Amino acid sequence: MGKFINPFSDWGFKLIFGQEVNKDLLIQFLNDLLEGERHISDIRFLDREQLPDTRDGREIIYDVFCITEMGEEFIVEMQNRYQEHFIDRSLYYASRAITGQGLKGSWNYRLYPVYTVCFMNFHVLDRTPQKFRTDVALMDMQDHTLFSRNLRLIYLMLPLFPKHTEASCETNFERWIYVLNNMQILERMPFMAQNAVFRKLAEITDISTLSREERSKYDESLRILRDNLAVYESAISEGMEKGMEKGMEKGLQQGREEGLEQGREEERTRNARAMKLEGISAETISRITGLPLQVVEQL
């Protein structure tokens, strides 16, 4: 166990990215994520719980939901285990944020951009190509130019991050991902000399500095994370075992069928040889045994 908290626990993730007192960490991360594209000066956290528009609607709870000084909304989500429709869920969350901008009465439909940033601590095996970062936006299908800036989704598949040493990280964004991927086993926080944000990250995530109440909340969050992962891994293992059993059963059945067919083929060949020795014509033997005429002639 390292010196720092597990940032992928629910409590740990919100400590780093979801608290007003630490919002400079989120601002710095988003600026590093969007380097060269967008610079954020300030954010304001919004209510993470979004009630449905109708009685029969569905409420959603974001991990982190904030708005910039320019009116752009950012949703930041952490998903630790595979979910079949996770991409659809992220689209739904982004759509709810967009429709939430609607105003009653006179409104000209002006929308502010909604960014969804998804940390994915698992592999999406059916995605091609397999890569760490995927940026999605609305574009023209013919010339691939940007059609609208109002919907942006960024997926970070953490297990596919290619940098595995401190020295290999060249940008602050790469340093962020390296630290988050390895924080729970680190004995010291790297990159503090390059950027003060990592000094603050070290201060707030040091397990030894947590209060008794914070440690209790963290331990409970960590227990839930481990239990969920254990259930998920057990389900995968059980599914693999059932799949292997089914595969073996299918293989045995196929083997039996192939063996019977081979036996029948050998019997036809023996009978064909015997009839040929009796002087029966190849055409007649072929008709009786079902063997091709060319095969009979070569016996």
Short mmCIF file of N, CA and C in Angstrom, two decimals, residues 103-229:
data_model
loop_
_atom_site.label_atom_id
_atom_site.label_comp_id
_atom_site.label_asym_id
_atom_site.label_seq_id
_atom_site.Cartn_x
_atom_site.Cartn_y
_atom_site.Cartn_z
N LEU A 103 -34.65 27.49 -21.48
CA LEU A 103 -35.27 28.50 -20.64
C LEU A 103 -36.77 28.57 -20.93
N LYS A 104 -37.53 28.78 -19.89
CA LYS A 104 -38.97 28.94 -20.07
C LYS A 104 -39.26 30.31 -20.70
N GLY A 105 -40.36 30.36 -21.39
CA GLY A 105 -40.74 31.63 -22.00
C GLY A 105 -39.97 31.89 -23.28
N SER A 106 -39.70 33.14 -23.56
CA SER A 106 -39.00 33.53 -24.78
C SER A 106 -37.53 33.11 -24.69
N TRP A 107 -37.09 32.31 -25.65
CA TRP A 107 -35.71 31.80 -25.65
C TRP A 107 -35.29 31.54 -27.08
N ASN A 108 -34.08 31.96 -27.44
CA ASN A 108 -33.63 31.86 -28.83
C ASN A 108 -32.84 30.58 -29.12
N TYR A 109 -32.83 29.61 -28.19
CA TYR A 109 -32.17 28.32 -28.35
C TYR A 109 -30.65 28.41 -28.37
N ARG A 110 -30.10 29.47 -27.84
CA ARG A 110 -28.65 29.52 -27.76
C ARG A 110 -28.17 28.50 -26.73
N LEU A 111 -27.18 27.69 -27.12
CA LEU A 111 -26.63 26.67 -26.23
C LEU A 111 -25.16 26.97 -25.95
N TYR A 112 -24.73 26.60 -24.76
CA TYR A 112 -23.31 26.67 -24.40
C TYR A 112 -22.72 25.26 -24.52
N PRO A 113 -21.44 25.16 -24.87
CA PRO A 113 -20.83 23.84 -25.05
C PRO A 113 -20.91 22.99 -23.78
N VAL A 114 -21.13 21.69 -23.99
CA VAL A 114 -21.10 20.71 -22.91
C VAL A 114 -19.96 19.73 -23.20
N TYR A 115 -19.05 19.63 -22.27
CA TYR A 115 -17.93 18.71 -22.37
C TYR A 115 -18.18 17.56 -21.39
N THR A 116 -18.00 16.33 -21.86
CA THR A 116 -18.05 15.17 -20.98
C THR A 116 -16.70 14.48 -21.02
N VAL A 117 -16.07 14.35 -19.87
CA VAL A 117 -14.77 13.71 -19.75
C VAL A 117 -14.95 12.42 -18.96
N CYS A 118 -14.64 11.30 -19.58
CA CYS A 118 -14.88 10.00 -18.96
C CYS A 118 -13.57 9.27 -18.68
N PHE A 119 -13.27 9.06 -17.40
CA PHE A 119 -12.18 8.18 -17.02
C PHE A 119 -12.71 6.75 -17.04
N MET A 120 -12.11 5.88 -17.82
CA MET A 120 -12.57 4.50 -17.96
C MET A 120 -11.46 3.57 -17.49
N ASN A 121 -11.64 2.99 -16.30
CA ASN A 121 -10.59 2.15 -15.72
C ASN A 121 -10.79 0.69 -16.14
N PHE A 122 -10.99 0.48 -17.44
CA PHE A 122 -11.21 -0.86 -17.97
C PHE A 122 -10.99 -0.82 -19.48
N HIS A 123 -10.92 -2.00 -20.08
CA HIS A 123 -10.79 -2.11 -21.53
C HIS A 123 -12.16 -2.22 -22.17
N VAL A 124 -12.35 -1.53 -23.28
CA VAL A 124 -13.53 -1.76 -24.13
C VAL A 124 -13.02 -2.58 -25.31
N LEU A 125 -13.14 -3.91 -25.20
CA LEU A 125 -12.48 -4.80 -26.14
C LEU A 125 -13.07 -4.74 -27.54
N ASP A 126 -14.33 -4.30 -27.65
CA ASP A 126 -14.94 -4.26 -28.98
C ASP A 126 -14.70 -2.93 -29.69
N ARG A 127 -13.86 -2.06 -29.08
CA ARG A 127 -13.54 -0.79 -29.72
C ARG A 127 -12.34 -0.96 -30.65
N THR A 128 -12.42 -0.42 -31.84
CA THR A 128 -11.31 -0.48 -32.79
C THR A 128 -11.07 0.92 -33.35
N PRO A 129 -9.86 1.44 -33.33
CA PRO A 129 -8.69 0.78 -32.75
C PRO A 129 -8.65 0.92 -31.23
N GLN A 130 -7.82 0.10 -30.62
CA GLN A 130 -7.64 0.18 -29.18
C GLN A 130 -6.67 1.32 -28.88
N LYS A 131 -7.13 2.36 -28.20
CA LYS A 131 -6.25 3.48 -27.89
C LYS A 131 -6.68 4.13 -26.59
N PHE A 132 -5.77 4.90 -26.00
CA PHE A 132 -5.99 5.50 -24.70
C PHE A 132 -7.02 6.62 -24.75
N ARG A 133 -6.90 7.54 -25.69
CA ARG A 133 -7.77 8.72 -25.73
C ARG A 133 -8.59 8.76 -27.01
N THR A 134 -9.88 9.00 -26.84
CA THR A 134 -10.78 9.16 -27.98
C THR A 134 -11.56 10.46 -27.80
N ASP A 135 -11.44 11.37 -28.77
CA ASP A 135 -12.15 12.65 -28.74
C ASP A 135 -13.30 12.60 -29.75
N VAL A 136 -14.49 12.94 -29.29
CA VAL A 136 -15.68 12.87 -30.12
C VAL A 136 -16.33 14.24 -30.19
N ALA A 137 -16.73 14.65 -31.40
CA ALA A 137 -17.44 15.91 -31.59
C ALA A 137 -18.40 15.75 -32.76
N LEU A 138 -19.30 16.70 -32.94
CA LEU A 138 -20.21 16.69 -34.08
C LEU A 138 -19.47 17.20 -35.31
N MET A 139 -19.48 16.40 -36.39
CA MET A 139 -18.74 16.79 -37.58
C MET A 139 -19.54 16.51 -38.83
N ASP A 140 -19.11 17.13 -39.92
CA ASP A 140 -19.69 16.87 -41.23
C ASP A 140 -19.14 15.53 -41.73
N MET A 141 -20.01 14.61 -42.10
CA MET A 141 -19.60 13.27 -42.49
C MET A 141 -18.82 13.24 -43.80
N GLN A 142 -18.99 14.25 -44.65
CA GLN A 142 -18.33 14.23 -45.96
C GLN A 142 -16.91 14.78 -45.90
N ASP A 143 -16.76 15.98 -45.32
CA ASP A 143 -15.41 16.56 -45.33
C ASP A 143 -14.75 16.55 -43.95
N HIS A 144 -15.43 15.93 -42.94
CA HIS A 144 -14.87 15.74 -41.60
C HIS A 144 -14.50 17.05 -40.91
N THR A 145 -15.19 18.12 -41.25
CA THR A 145 -14.98 19.38 -40.55
C THR A 145 -15.93 19.49 -39.36
N LEU A 146 -15.53 20.27 -38.36
CA LEU A 146 -16.34 20.43 -37.16
C LEU A 146 -17.67 21.11 -37.50
N PHE A 147 -18.76 20.52 -37.10
CA PHE A 147 -20.09 21.05 -37.39
C PHE A 147 -20.61 21.93 -36.25
N SER A 148 -20.37 21.48 -35.00
CA SER A 148 -20.80 22.26 -33.84
C SER A 148 -19.85 22.01 -32.68
N ARG A 149 -19.59 23.05 -31.92
CA ARG A 149 -18.72 22.95 -30.75
C ARG A 149 -19.51 22.66 -29.47
N ASN A 150 -20.80 22.48 -29.59
CA ASN A 150 -21.64 22.41 -28.38
C ASN A 150 -21.73 21.03 -27.74
N LEU A 151 -21.16 20.01 -28.38
CA LEU A 151 -21.13 18.69 -27.78
C LEU A 151 -19.75 18.08 -27.97
N ARG A 152 -19.11 17.78 -26.89
CA ARG A 152 -17.74 17.23 -26.94
C ARG A 152 -17.63 16.14 -25.88
N LEU A 153 -17.14 14.98 -26.29
CA LEU A 153 -16.93 13.87 -25.37
C LEU A 153 -15.50 13.38 -25.49
N ILE A 154 -14.86 13.20 -24.35
CA ILE A 154 -13.47 12.73 -24.32
C ILE A 154 -13.42 11.49 -23.44
N TYR A 155 -13.00 10.38 -24.04
CA TYR A 155 -12.91 9.11 -23.32
C TYR A 155 -11.45 8.76 -23.09
N LEU A 156 -11.11 8.48 -21.83
CA LEU A 156 -9.74 8.14 -21.45
C LEU A 156 -9.73 6.71 -20.94
N MET A 157 -9.26 5.76 -21.76
CA MET A 157 -9.21 4.36 -21.37
C MET A 157 -7.88 4.12 -20.64
N LEU A 158 -7.92 4.25 -19.32
CA LEU A 158 -6.71 4.30 -18.51
C LEU A 158 -5.76 3.11 -18.66
N PRO A 159 -6.27 1.86 -18.76
CA PRO A 159 -5.33 0.74 -18.92
C PRO A 159 -4.49 0.82 -20.18
N LEU A 160 -4.89 1.63 -21.16
CA LEU A 160 -4.16 1.73 -22.42
C LEU A 160 -3.21 2.93 -22.46
N PHE A 161 -3.06 3.63 -21.32
CA PHE A 161 -2.12 4.75 -21.29
C PHE A 161 -0.71 4.22 -21.55
N PRO A 162 0.00 4.75 -22.55
CA PRO A 162 1.25 4.12 -22.99
C PRO A 162 2.49 4.49 -22.17
N LYS A 163 2.39 5.48 -21.28
CA LYS A 163 3.58 5.91 -20.54
C LYS A 163 3.63 5.22 -19.17
N HIS A 164 4.70 4.44 -18.93
CA HIS A 164 4.76 3.63 -17.72
C HIS A 164 5.90 4.05 -16.77
N THR A 165 6.61 5.11 -17.11
CA THR A 165 7.66 5.62 -16.24
C THR A 165 7.53 7.13 -16.13
N GLU A 166 8.06 7.68 -15.04
CA GLU A 166 8.03 9.14 -14.87
C GLU A 166 8.76 9.84 -16.01
N ALA A 167 9.90 9.29 -16.37
CA ALA A 167 10.75 9.94 -17.38
C ALA A 167 10.08 10.00 -18.75
N SER A 168 9.19 9.07 -19.03
CA SER A 168 8.55 9.04 -20.35
C SER A 168 7.43 10.06 -20.50
N CYS A 169 7.00 10.68 -19.41
CA CYS A 169 5.91 11.65 -19.47
C CYS A 169 6.45 13.01 -19.89
N GLU A 170 5.93 13.55 -20.97
CA GLU A 170 6.47 14.77 -21.54
C GLU A 170 5.59 15.99 -21.30
N THR A 171 4.31 15.80 -21.09
CA THR A 171 3.39 16.92 -20.90
C THR A 171 2.73 16.81 -19.53
N ASN A 172 2.15 17.92 -19.08
CA ASN A 172 1.45 17.88 -17.79
C ASN A 172 0.25 16.93 -17.83
N PHE A 173 -0.42 16.84 -18.97
CA PHE A 173 -1.54 15.91 -19.07
C PHE A 173 -1.06 14.47 -18.89
N GLU A 174 0.05 14.12 -19.52
CA GLU A 174 0.60 12.78 -19.35
C GLU A 174 1.02 12.54 -17.90
N ARG A 175 1.55 13.59 -17.26
CA ARG A 175 1.94 13.44 -15.85
C ARG A 175 0.72 13.20 -14.97
N TRP A 176 -0.39 13.89 -15.28
CA TRP A 176 -1.64 13.67 -14.54
C TRP A 176 -2.05 12.20 -14.62
N ILE A 177 -2.09 11.68 -15.82
CA ILE A 177 -2.57 10.31 -16.00
C ILE A 177 -1.62 9.31 -15.34
N TYR A 178 -0.33 9.55 -15.47
CA TYR A 178 0.64 8.66 -14.83
C TYR A 178 0.42 8.63 -13.32
N VAL A 179 0.24 9.80 -12.72
CA VAL A 179 0.04 9.88 -11.27
C VAL A 179 -1.26 9.19 -10.86
N LEU A 180 -2.35 9.48 -11.56
CA LEU A 180 -3.63 8.87 -11.21
C LEU A 180 -3.58 7.35 -11.34
N ASN A 181 -2.91 6.87 -12.37
CA ASN A 181 -2.80 5.42 -12.57
C ASN A 181 -1.99 4.73 -11.49
N ASN A 182 -1.04 5.46 -10.89
CA ASN A 182 -0.10 4.83 -9.97
C ASN A 182 -0.18 5.36 -8.53
N MET A 183 -1.06 6.30 -8.28
CA MET A 183 -1.06 7.00 -6.99
C MET A 183 -1.13 6.07 -5.79
N GLN A 184 -1.97 5.06 -5.86
CA GLN A 184 -2.18 4.21 -4.68
C GLN A 184 -0.97 3.35 -4.32
N ILE A 185 0.04 3.30 -5.21
CA ILE A 185 1.24 2.53 -4.89
C ILE A 185 2.48 3.41 -4.75
N LEU A 186 2.32 4.73 -4.95
CA LEU A 186 3.46 5.64 -4.87
C LEU A 186 3.86 5.89 -3.42
N GLU A 187 5.15 6.01 -3.20
CA GLU A 187 5.68 6.38 -1.89
C GLU A 187 6.06 7.86 -1.86
N ARG A 188 6.15 8.47 -3.02
CA ARG A 188 6.40 9.91 -3.12
C ARG A 188 5.66 10.42 -4.34
N MET A 189 5.29 11.69 -4.30
CA MET A 189 4.57 12.29 -5.43
C MET A 189 5.58 12.82 -6.44
N PRO A 190 5.56 12.31 -7.68
CA PRO A 190 6.50 12.81 -8.69
C PRO A 190 6.03 14.14 -9.26
N PHE A 191 6.90 14.78 -10.01
CA PHE A 191 6.60 15.98 -10.82
C PHE A 191 6.32 17.23 -9.99
N MET A 192 6.58 17.21 -8.70
CA MET A 192 6.32 18.40 -7.89
C MET A 192 7.23 19.55 -8.29
N ALA A 193 8.38 19.26 -8.83
CA ALA A 193 9.29 20.31 -9.26
C ALA A 193 8.82 20.98 -10.55
N GLN A 194 8.11 20.21 -11.39
CA GLN A 194 7.62 20.76 -12.66
C GLN A 194 6.36 21.58 -12.50
N ASN A 195 5.51 21.24 -11.53
CA ASN A 195 4.22 21.91 -11.42
C ASN A 195 3.73 21.86 -9.98
N ALA A 196 3.38 23.04 -9.46
CA ALA A 196 2.93 23.14 -8.07
C ALA A 196 1.64 22.37 -7.83
N VAL A 197 0.86 22.10 -8.89
CA VAL A 197 -0.39 21.38 -8.71
C VAL A 197 -0.15 20.00 -8.12
N PHE A 198 0.99 19.39 -8.43
CA PHE A 198 1.28 18.06 -7.89
C PHE A 198 1.70 18.13 -6.42
N ARG A 199 2.21 19.28 -5.99
CA ARG A 199 2.50 19.45 -4.56
C ARG A 199 1.19 19.49 -3.78
N LYS A 200 0.21 20.22 -4.31
CA LYS A 200 -1.08 20.26 -3.62
C LYS A 200 -1.75 18.90 -3.67
N LEU A 201 -1.65 18.21 -4.79
CA LEU A 201 -2.23 16.88 -4.91
C LEU A 201 -1.63 15.96 -3.85
N ALA A 202 -0.32 16.07 -3.62
CA ALA A 202 0.33 15.25 -2.61
C ALA A 202 -0.19 15.58 -1.22
N GLU A 203 -0.41 16.86 -0.96
CA GLU A 203 -0.87 17.29 0.37
C GLU A 203 -2.27 16.76 0.70
N ILE A 204 -3.19 16.85 -0.26
CA ILE A 204 -4.58 16.50 0.06
C ILE A 204 -4.84 14.99 -0.04
N THR A 205 -3.95 14.26 -0.70
CA THR A 205 -4.20 12.82 -0.87
C THR A 205 -3.32 11.96 0.02
N ASP A 206 -2.49 12.58 0.84
CA ASP A 206 -1.64 11.83 1.78
C ASP A 206 -2.53 11.19 2.84
N ILE A 207 -2.52 9.89 2.90
CA ILE A 207 -3.41 9.16 3.82
C ILE A 207 -3.16 9.56 5.27
N SER A 208 -1.91 9.82 5.60
CA SER A 208 -1.57 10.12 6.99
C SER A 208 -2.13 11.45 7.46
N THR A 209 -2.53 12.33 6.54
CA THR A 209 -3.04 13.65 6.93
C THR A 209 -4.57 13.67 7.02
N LEU A 210 -5.23 12.58 6.68
CA LEU A 210 -6.69 12.54 6.72
C LEU A 210 -7.17 12.57 8.17
N SER A 211 -8.26 13.29 8.40
CA SER A 211 -8.87 13.27 9.73
C SER A 211 -9.53 11.91 9.95
N ARG A 212 -9.94 11.66 11.20
CA ARG A 212 -10.58 10.39 11.49
C ARG A 212 -11.85 10.22 10.66
N GLU A 213 -12.62 11.29 10.51
CA GLU A 213 -13.85 11.22 9.73
C GLU A 213 -13.54 10.99 8.26
N GLU A 214 -12.53 11.69 7.73
CA GLU A 214 -12.15 11.52 6.33
C GLU A 214 -11.64 10.10 6.08
N ARG A 215 -10.84 9.59 7.02
CA ARG A 215 -10.31 8.23 6.86
C ARG A 215 -11.43 7.20 6.87
N SER A 216 -12.42 7.42 7.70
CA SER A 216 -13.56 6.51 7.76
C SER A 216 -14.33 6.51 6.44
N LYS A 217 -14.57 7.71 5.89
CA LYS A 217 -15.28 7.81 4.61
C LYS A 217 -14.45 7.19 3.49
N TYR A 218 -13.15 7.42 3.52
CA TYR A 218 -12.28 6.85 2.49
C TYR A 218 -12.26 5.33 2.57
N ASP A 219 -12.11 4.80 3.77
CA ASP A 219 -12.08 3.34 3.95
C ASP A 219 -13.37 2.70 3.47
N GLU A 220 -14.51 3.33 3.77
CA GLU A 220 -15.79 2.79 3.32
C GLU A 220 -15.89 2.84 1.80
N SER A 221 -15.44 3.94 1.21
CA SER A 221 -15.46 4.07 -0.25
C SER A 221 -14.55 3.03 -0.89
N LEU A 222 -13.41 2.79 -0.27
CA LEU A 222 -12.47 1.81 -0.79
C LEU A 222 -13.05 0.40 -0.68
N ARG A 223 -13.76 0.13 0.41
CA ARG A 223 -14.38 -1.18 0.59
C ARG A 223 -15.44 -1.42 -0.50
N ILE A 224 -16.24 -0.40 -0.77
CA ILE A 224 -17.27 -0.52 -1.80
C ILE A 224 -16.63 -0.76 -3.17
N LEU A 225 -15.55 -0.02 -3.45
CA LEU A 225 -14.84 -0.20 -4.72
C LEU A 225 -14.33 -1.62 -4.86
N ARG A 226 -13.70 -2.14 -3.81
CA ARG A 226 -13.14 -3.49 -3.87
C ARG A 226 -14.24 -4.54 -3.98
N ASP A 227 -15.33 -4.35 -3.23
CA ASP A 227 -16.44 -5.30 -3.30
C ASP A 227 -17.04 -5.32 -4.69
N ASN A 228 -17.23 -4.15 -5.29
CA ASN A 228 -17.80 -4.07 -6.63
C ASN A 228 -16.90 -4.75 -7.66
N LEU A 229 -15.59 -4.51 -7.53
CA LEU A 229 -14.65 -5.13 -8.46
C LEU A 229 -14.61 -6.63 -8.27
#
